Structures are given as C-alpha cells and as structure tokens.
PDB file of C-alpha atoms in Angstrom:
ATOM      1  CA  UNK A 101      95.843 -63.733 229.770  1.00 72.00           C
ATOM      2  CA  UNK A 102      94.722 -64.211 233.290  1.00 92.00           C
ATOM      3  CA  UNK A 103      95.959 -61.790 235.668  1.00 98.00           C
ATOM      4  CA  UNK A 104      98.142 -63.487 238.203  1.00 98.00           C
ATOM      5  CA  UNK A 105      97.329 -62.739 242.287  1.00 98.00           C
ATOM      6  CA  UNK A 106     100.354 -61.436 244.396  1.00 98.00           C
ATOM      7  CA  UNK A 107     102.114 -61.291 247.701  1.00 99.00           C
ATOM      8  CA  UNK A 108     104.092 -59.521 249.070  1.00 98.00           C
ATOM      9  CA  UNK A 109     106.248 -58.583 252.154  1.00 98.00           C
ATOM     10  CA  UNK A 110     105.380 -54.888 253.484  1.00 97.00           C
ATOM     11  CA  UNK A 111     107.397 -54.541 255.884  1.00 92.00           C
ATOM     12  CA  UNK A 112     107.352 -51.514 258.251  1.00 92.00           C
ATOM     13  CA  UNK A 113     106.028 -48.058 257.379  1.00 94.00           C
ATOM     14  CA  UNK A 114     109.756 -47.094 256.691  1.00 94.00           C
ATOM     15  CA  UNK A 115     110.116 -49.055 253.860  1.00 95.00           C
ATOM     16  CA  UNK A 116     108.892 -46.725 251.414  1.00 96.00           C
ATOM     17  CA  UNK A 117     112.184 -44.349 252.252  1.00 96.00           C
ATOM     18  CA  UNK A 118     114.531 -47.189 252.445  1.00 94.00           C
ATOM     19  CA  UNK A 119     117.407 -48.097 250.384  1.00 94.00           C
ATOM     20  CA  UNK A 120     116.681 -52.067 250.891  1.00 94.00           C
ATOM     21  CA  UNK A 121     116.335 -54.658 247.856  1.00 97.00           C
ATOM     22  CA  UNK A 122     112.975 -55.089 248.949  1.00 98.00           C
ATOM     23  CA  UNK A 123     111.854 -51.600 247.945  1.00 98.00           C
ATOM     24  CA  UNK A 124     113.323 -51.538 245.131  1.00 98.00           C
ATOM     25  CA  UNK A 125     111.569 -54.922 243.996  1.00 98.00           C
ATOM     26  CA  UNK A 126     108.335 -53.042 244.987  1.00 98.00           C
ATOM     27  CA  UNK A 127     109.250 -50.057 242.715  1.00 98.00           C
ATOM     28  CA  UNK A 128     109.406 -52.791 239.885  1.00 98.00           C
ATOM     29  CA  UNK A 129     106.299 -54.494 240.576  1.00 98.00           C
ATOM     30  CA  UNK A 130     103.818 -52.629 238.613  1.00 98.00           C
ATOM     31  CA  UNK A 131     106.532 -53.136 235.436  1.00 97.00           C
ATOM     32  CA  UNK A 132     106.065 -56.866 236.600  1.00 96.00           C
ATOM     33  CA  UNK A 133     102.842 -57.618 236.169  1.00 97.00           C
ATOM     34  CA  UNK A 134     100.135 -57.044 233.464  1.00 97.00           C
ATOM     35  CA  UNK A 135      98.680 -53.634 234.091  1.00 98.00           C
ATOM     36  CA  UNK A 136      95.234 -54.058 236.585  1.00 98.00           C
ATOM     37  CA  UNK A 137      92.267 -52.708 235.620  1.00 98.00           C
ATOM     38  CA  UNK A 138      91.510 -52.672 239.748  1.00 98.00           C
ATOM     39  CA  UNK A 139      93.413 -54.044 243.090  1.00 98.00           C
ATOM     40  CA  UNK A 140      91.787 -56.170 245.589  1.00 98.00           C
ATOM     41  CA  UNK A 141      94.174 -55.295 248.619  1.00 99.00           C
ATOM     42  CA  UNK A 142      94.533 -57.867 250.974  1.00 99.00           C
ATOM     43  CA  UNK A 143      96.110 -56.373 253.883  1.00 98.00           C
ATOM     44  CA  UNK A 144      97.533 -58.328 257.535  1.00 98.00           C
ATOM     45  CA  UNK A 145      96.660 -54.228 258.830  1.00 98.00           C
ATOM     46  CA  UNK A 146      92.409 -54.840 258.577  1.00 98.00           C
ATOM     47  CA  UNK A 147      91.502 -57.421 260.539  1.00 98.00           C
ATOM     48  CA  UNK A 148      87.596 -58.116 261.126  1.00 98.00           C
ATOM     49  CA  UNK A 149      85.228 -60.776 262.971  1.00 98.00           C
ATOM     50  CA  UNK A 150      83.896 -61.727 259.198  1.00 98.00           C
ATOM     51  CA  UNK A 151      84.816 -60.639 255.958  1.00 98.00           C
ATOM     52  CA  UNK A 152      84.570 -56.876 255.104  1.00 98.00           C
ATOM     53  CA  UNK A 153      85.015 -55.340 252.285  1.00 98.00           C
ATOM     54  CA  UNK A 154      85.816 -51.444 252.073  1.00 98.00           C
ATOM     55  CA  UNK A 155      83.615 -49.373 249.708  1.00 98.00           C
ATOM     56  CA  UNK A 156      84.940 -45.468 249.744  1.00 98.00           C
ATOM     57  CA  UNK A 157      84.951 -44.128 246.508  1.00 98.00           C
ATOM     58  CA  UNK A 158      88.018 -41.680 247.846  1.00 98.00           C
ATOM     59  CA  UNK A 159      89.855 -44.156 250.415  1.00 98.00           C
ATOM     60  CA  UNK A 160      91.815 -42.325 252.867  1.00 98.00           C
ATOM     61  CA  UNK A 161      95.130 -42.659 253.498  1.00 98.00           C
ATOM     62  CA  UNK A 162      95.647 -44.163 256.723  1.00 98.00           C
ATOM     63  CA  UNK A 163      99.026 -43.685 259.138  1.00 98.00           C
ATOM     64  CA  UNK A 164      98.571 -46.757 261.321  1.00 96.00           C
ATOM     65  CA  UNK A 165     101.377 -46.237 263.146  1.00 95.00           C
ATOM     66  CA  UNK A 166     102.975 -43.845 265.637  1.00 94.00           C
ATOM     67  CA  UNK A 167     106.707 -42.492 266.319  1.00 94.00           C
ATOM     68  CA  UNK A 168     107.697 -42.743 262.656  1.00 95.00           C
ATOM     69  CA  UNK A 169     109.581 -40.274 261.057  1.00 95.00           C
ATOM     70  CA  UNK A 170     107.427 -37.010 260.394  1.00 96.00           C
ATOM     71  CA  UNK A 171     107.783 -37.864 256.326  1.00 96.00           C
ATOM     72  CA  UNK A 172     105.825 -40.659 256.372  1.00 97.00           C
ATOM     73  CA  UNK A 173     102.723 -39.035 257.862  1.00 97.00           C
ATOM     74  CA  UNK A 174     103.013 -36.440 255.303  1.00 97.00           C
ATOM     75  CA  UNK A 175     102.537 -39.169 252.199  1.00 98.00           C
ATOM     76  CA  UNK A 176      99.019 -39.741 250.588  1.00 98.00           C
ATOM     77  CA  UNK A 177      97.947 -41.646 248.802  1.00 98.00           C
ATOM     78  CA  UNK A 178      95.256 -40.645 246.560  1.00 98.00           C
ATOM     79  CA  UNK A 179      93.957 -43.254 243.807  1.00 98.00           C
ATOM     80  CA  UNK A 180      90.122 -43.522 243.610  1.00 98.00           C
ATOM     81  CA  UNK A 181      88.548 -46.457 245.258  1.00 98.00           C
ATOM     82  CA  UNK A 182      86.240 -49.133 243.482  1.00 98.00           C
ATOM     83  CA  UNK A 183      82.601 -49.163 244.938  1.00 98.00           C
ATOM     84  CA  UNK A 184      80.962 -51.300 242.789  1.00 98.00           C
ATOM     85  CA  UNK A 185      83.872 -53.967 242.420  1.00 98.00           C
ATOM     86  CA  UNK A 186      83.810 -54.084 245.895  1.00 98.00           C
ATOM     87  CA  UNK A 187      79.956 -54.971 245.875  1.00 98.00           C
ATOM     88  CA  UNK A 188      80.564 -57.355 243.780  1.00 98.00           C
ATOM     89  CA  UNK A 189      83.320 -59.289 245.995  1.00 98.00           C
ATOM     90  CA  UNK A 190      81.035 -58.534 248.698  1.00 98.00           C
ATOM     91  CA  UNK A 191      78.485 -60.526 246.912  1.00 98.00           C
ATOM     92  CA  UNK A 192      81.259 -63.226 245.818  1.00 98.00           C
ATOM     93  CA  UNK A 193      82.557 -63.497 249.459  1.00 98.00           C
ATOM     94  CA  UNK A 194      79.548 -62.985 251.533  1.00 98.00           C
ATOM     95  CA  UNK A 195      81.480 -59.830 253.235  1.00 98.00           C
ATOM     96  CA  UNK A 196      79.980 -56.922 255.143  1.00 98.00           C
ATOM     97  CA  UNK A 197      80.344 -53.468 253.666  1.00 98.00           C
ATOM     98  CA  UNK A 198      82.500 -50.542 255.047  1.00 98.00           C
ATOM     99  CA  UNK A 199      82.114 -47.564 253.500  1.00 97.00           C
ATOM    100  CA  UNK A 200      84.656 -45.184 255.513  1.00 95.00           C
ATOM    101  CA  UNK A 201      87.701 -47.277 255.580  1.00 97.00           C
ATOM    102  CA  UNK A 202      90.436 -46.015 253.682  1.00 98.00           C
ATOM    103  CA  UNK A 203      93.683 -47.547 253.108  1.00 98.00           C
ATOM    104  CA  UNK A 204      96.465 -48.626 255.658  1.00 98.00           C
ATOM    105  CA  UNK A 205     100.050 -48.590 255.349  1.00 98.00           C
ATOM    106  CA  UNK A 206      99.801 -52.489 254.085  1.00 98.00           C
ATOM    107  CA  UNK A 207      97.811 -51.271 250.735  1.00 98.00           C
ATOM    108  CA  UNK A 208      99.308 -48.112 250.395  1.00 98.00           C
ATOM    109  CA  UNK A 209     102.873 -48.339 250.635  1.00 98.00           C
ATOM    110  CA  UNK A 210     103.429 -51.442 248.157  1.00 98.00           C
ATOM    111  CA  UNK A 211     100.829 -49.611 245.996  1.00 98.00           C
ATOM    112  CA  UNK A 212     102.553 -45.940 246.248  1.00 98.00           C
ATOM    113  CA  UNK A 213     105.956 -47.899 245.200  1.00 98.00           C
ATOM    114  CA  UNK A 214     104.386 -50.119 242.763  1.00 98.00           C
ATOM    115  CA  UNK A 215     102.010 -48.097 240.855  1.00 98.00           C
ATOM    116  CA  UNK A 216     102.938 -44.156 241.783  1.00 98.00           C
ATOM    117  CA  UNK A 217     100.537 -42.402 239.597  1.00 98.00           C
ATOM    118  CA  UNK A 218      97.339 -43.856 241.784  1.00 98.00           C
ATOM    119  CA  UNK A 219      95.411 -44.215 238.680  1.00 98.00           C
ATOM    120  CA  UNK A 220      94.209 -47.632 239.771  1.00 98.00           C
ATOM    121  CA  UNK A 221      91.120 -47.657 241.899  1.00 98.00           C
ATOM    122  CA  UNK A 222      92.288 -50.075 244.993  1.00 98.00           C
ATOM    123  CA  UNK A 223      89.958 -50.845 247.861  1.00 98.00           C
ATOM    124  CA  UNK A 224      90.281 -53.879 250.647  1.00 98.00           C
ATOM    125  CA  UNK A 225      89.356 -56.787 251.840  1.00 98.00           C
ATOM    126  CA  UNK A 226      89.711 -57.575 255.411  1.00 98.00           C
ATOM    127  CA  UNK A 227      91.331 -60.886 256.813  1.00 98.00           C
ATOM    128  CA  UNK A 228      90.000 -62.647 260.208  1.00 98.00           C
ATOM    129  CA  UNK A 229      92.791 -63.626 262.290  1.00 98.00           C
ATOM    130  CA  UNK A 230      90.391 -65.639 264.390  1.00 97.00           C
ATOM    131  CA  UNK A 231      89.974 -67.750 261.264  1.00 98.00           C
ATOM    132  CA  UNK A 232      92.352 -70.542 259.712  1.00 98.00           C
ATOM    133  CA  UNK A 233      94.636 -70.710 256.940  1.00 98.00           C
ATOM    134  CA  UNK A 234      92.447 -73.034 255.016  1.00 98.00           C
ATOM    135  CA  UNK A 235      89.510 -70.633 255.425  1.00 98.00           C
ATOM    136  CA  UNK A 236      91.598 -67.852 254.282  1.00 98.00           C
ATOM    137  CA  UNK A 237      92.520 -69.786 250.786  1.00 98.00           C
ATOM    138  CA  UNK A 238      88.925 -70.844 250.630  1.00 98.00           C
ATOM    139  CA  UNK A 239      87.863 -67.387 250.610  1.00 98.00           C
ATOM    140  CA  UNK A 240      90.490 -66.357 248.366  1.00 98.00           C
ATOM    141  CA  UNK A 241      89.313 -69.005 246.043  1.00 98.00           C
ATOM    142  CA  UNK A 242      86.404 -67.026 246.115  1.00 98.00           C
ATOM    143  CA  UNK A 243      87.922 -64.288 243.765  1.00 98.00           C
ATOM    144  CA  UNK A 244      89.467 -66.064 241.340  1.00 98.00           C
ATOM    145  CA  UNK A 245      87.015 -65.324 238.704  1.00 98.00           C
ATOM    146  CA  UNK A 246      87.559 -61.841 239.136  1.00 98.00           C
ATOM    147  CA  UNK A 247      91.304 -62.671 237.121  1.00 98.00           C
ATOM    148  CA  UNK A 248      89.147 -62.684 234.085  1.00 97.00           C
ATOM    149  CA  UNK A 249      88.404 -59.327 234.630  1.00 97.00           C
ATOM    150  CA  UNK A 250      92.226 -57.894 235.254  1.00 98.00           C
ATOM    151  CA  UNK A 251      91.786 -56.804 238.598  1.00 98.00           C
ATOM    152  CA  UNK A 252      94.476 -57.544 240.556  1.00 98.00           C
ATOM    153  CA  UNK A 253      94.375 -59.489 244.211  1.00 99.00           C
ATOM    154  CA  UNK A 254      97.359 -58.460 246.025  1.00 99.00           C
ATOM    155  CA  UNK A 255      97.854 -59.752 249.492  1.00 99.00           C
ATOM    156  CA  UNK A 256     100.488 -57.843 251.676  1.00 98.00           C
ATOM    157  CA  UNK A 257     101.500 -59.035 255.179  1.00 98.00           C
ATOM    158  CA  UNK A 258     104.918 -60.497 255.768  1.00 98.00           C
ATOM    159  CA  UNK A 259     106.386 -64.057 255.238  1.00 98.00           C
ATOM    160  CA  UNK A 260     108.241 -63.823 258.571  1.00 98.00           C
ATOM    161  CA  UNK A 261     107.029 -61.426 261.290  1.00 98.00           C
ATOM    162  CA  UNK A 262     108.165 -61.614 264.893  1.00 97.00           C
ATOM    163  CA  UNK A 263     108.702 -58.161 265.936  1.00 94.00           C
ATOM    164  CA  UNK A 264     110.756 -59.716 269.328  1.00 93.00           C
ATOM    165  CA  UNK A 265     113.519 -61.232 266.703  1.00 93.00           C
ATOM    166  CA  UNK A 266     114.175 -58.197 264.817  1.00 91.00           C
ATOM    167  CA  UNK A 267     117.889 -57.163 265.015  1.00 89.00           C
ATOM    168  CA  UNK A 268     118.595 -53.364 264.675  1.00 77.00           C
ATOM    169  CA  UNK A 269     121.472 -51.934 262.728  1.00 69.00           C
ATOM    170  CA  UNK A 270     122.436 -52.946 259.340  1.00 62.00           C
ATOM    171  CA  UNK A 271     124.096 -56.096 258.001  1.00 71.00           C
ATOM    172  CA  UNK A 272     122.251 -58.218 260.825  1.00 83.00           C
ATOM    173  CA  UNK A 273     121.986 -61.839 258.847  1.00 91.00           C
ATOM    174  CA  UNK A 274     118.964 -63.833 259.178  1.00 96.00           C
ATOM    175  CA  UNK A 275     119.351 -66.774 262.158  1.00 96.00           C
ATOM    176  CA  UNK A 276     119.006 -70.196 260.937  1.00 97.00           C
ATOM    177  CA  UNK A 277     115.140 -71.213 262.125  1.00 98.00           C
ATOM    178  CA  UNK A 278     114.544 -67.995 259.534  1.00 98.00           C
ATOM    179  CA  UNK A 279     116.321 -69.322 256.995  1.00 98.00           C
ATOM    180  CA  UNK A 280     114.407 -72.829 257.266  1.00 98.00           C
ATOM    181  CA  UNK A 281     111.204 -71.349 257.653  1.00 98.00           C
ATOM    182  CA  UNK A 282     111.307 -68.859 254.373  1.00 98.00           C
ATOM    183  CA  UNK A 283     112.894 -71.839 252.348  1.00 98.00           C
ATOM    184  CA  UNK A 284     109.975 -74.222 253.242  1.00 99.00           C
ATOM    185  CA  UNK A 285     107.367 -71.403 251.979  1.00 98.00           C
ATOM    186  CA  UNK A 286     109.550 -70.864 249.016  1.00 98.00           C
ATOM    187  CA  UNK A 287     109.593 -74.462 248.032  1.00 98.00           C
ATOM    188  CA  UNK A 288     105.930 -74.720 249.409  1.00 98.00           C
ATOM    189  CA  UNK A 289     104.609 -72.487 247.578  1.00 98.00           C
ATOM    190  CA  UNK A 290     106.513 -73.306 244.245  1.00 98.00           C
ATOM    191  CA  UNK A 291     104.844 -76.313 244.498  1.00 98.00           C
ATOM    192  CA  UNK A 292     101.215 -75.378 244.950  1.00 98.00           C
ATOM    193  CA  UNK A 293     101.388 -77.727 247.765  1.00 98.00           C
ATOM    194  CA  UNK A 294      97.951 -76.652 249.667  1.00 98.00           C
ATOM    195  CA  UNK A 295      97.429 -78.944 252.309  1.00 98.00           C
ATOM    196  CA  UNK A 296     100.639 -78.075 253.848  1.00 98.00           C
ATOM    197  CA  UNK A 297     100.099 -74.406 253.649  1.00 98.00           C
ATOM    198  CA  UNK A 298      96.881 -75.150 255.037  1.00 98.00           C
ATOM    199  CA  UNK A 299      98.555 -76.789 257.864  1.00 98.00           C
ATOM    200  CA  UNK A 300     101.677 -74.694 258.153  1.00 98.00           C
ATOM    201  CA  UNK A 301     101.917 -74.504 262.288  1.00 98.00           C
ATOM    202  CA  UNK A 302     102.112 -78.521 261.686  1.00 98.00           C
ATOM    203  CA  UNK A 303     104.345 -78.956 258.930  1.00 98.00           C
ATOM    204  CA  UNK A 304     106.193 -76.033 258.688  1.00 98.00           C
ATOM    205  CA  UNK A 305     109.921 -75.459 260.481  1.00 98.00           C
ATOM    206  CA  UNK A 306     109.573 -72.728 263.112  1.00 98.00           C
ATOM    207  CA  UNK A 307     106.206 -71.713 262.562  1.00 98.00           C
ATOM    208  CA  UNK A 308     105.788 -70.726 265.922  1.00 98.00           C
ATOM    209  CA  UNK A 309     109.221 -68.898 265.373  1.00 98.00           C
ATOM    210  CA  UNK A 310     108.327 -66.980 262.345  1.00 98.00           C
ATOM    211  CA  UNK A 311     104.746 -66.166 263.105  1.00 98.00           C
ATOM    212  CA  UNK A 312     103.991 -65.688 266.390  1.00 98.00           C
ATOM    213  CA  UNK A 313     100.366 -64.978 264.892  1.00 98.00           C
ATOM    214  CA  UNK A 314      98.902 -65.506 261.672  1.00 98.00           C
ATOM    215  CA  UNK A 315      97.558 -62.058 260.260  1.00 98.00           C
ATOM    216  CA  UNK A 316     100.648 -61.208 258.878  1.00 98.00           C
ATOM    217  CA  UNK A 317     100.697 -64.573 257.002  1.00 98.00           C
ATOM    218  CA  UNK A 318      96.978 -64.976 256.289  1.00 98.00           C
ATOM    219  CA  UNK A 319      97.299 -62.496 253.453  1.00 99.00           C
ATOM    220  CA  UNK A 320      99.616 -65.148 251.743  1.00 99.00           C
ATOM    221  CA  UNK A 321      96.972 -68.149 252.354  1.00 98.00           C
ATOM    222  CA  UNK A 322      94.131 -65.640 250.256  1.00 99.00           C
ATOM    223  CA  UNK A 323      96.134 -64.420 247.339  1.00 99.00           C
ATOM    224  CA  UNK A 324      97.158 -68.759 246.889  1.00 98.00           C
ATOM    225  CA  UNK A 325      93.311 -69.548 246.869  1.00 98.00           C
ATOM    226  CA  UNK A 326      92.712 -66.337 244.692  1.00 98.00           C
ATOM    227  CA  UNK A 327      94.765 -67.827 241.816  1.00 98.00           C
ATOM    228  CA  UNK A 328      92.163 -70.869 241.770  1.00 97.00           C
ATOM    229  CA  UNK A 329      92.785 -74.203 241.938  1.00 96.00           C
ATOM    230  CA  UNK A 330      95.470 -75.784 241.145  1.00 96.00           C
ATOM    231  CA  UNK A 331      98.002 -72.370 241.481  1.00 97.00           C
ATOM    232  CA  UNK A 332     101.786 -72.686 242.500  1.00 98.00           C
ATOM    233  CA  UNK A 333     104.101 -69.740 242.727  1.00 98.00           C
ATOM    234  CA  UNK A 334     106.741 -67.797 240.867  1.00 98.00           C
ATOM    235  CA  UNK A 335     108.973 -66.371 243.334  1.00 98.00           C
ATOM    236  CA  UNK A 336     109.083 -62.454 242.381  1.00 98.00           C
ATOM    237  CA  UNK A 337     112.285 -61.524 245.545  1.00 98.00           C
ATOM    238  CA  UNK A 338     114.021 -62.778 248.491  1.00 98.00           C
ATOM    239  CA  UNK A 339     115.750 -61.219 250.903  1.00 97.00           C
ATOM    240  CA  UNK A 340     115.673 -60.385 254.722  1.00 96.00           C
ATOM    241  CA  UNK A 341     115.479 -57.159 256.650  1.00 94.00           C
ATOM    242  CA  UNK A 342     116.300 -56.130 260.505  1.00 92.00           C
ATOM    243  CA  UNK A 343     117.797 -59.477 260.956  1.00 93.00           C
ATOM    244  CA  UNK A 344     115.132 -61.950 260.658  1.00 96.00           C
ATOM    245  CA  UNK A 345     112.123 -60.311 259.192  1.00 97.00           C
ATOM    246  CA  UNK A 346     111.874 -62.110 255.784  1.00 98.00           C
ATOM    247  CA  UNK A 347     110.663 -59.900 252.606  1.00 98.00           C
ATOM    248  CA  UNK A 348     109.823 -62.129 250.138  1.00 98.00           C
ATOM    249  CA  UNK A 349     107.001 -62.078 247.830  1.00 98.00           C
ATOM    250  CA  UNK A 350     105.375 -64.323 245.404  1.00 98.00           C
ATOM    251  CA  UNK A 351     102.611 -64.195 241.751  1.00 98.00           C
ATOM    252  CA  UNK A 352     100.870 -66.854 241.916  1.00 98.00           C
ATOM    253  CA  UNK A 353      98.726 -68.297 238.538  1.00 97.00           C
TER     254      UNK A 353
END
C-alpha cells in the first residue's frame, strides 16, 4: 500500500496543552495512518529563498516563539533525524543542504501528539513563500516516489491563518467569509481539483481573507503534489479555533 501524504492545521504553540478537537485529532493521527518508516516535514515555520532540506542526524527542538507559557519551552522533542533520506530528496528536489536546523514548533508539535515515542526519524523541507502555489505542488510532486518507500510527507501550516481575525475567549464561532473559504478547500480538495488550488487567490472565496500570505497554506499545495498525480483528499477533521482560525487537515492518495 502506498503511504498517503498529509496536512494538517498546527495551530499555535499552545495547542499541544489544549483541550480542543483539533488536538485530540492530532493525538489520533499516528493510529490513522500506516506506520512511516520516515517523515518528510513540511512546515509554513522554514521558509527559504530555494528549497532546503535539513540534514541533522539529532534535530533540535526549536521554540520559535516567545511569551508562551513556560511549559512549552520545557518540551523536546527528541526522535533521530534522517541524513541520508534527506540527501536523497535533496537530490529529488534540487534543494540545498542544512545541516544544523532542527525542528520548529510546525514539525514538532503535530509529531509529539501524533507519534509520542519519537522513534521515527523526521527531518524538513523548507517552503519559499516568494514562490507560487503551483510551484509548491510541482515540487511536492517531486516526492511522490518516496510513498513507495513508507516515508511519510506531512505538510503542517494552517488552512486559515489571519492572526488580525482571531477572536479570544472560548465559544467564538467562525464568521461567514471563514466558513466559505474552508468549505471551498474542503470540496477543492476532495476533488483533486489542481488548477484551482493552483489558482486559489483567483478562485477561491476570501482568499485574501483567510490568508493574508501564503506560507501557512503552501504546506497544503506540497503534500497535494506529493501524493502524485491525479490525488484528491480524504478529509481527516474540521473544526475552528480562536474564532476564525480553521484546523482542518487532510490525507491525500
């Protein structure tokens, strides 16, 4: 069986401490999906000029973030890296190498929740906001053949993310250009429909409303192409968080 490629909605650090459906999907995930022999983490936190791929054989577990609670700077982290997988997508992708850069909260957290034991080597692959969506799924496409193999592609960025529309406090619902938005890239992506993900800021409701800018979506556009040719999506969960930041996360085969 092929191993499907995933995405799926970080969120903020905080998530990992939460009581929110969305972290609770995450703790399922690993139970989801076929067991990886590696993940290819895909995360909206490494953004680059080109493509870079990290090579650390121990990644580091990186707090990207400041003012969180002191817990969250205390988690790590701790599951080997890949070096010579990453070589290889190097070679598949064209990227540069970086061999110091560890793992940010977009890898680790969904990883920590996902697959807790860190017995997985993980490493990442950078995205280039700079860059369009259709360049993003064409070097996602690059990947695919590493499903053969088991390794896992996992993009993680966020299917809505406009930090100015979050709502604090709880029970905030969603506003309605949030609503439109995540049901176009539900139905979108169900439907393997590429040229319009491609062309989201054209044919999407709200775009400009839900993504402000692109590298929290980008993630999305690379785990579609991973899947190969062809791929539409099971939806894996749904919901929103702090009003109008959307969680939802997708397998894609």
């Amino acid at each position: 069986m092929l191993m499907p490629t995933v995405f799926v909605s970080h969120g903020a650090p905080t998530l990992i401490l939460e009581d929110v459906p969305a972290r609770a999907f995450l703790a399922e995930l690993g139970r989801q999906l076929p067991r990886p022999s590696a993940i290819v983490a895909v995360s909206a936190h490494w953004d680059t000029d080109v493509p870079a791929v990290s090579l650390a054989r121990k990644p580091e577990t990186i707090h990207d973030f400041y003012g969180f609670p002191e817990e969250l700077y205390r988690l790590r982290y701790n599951a080997p890296g890949a070096p010579a997988l990453a070589e290889k997508v190097a070679k598949l992708t064209g990227a540069a190498h970086d061999h110091h850069r560890g793992l940010d909260h977009g890898a680790w957290v969904p990883a920590m929740l996902g697959w807790p034991e860190a017995d997985i080597p993980i490493f990442q692959l950078s995205v280039q906001p700079d860059e369009s969506p259709a360049h993003h799924i064409a070097l996602g496409r690059k990947l695919a053949p590493l499903r053969e193999e088991g390794v896992l592609v996992m993009g993680s960025g966020s299917a809505i993310h406009n930090l100015r529309a979050l709502v604090r406090g709880s029970g905030s619902e969603p506003e309605p250009w949030a609503r439109a938005f995540d049901d176009w890239l539900a139905d979108t992506v169900e439907k393997g429909d590429e040229a319009a993900l491609a062309d989201y800021r054209a044919q999407a409701p709200y775009a400009r409303e839900a993504h402000p800018t692109d590298e929290h979506f980008l993630p999305l556009h690379v785990a579609f192409g991973a899947a190969g040719e062809g791929a539409r999506a099971r939806t894996l969960h749904r919901s929103f968080t702090l009003g109008n930041l959307s969680m939802a996360s997708y397998a894609f085969a």
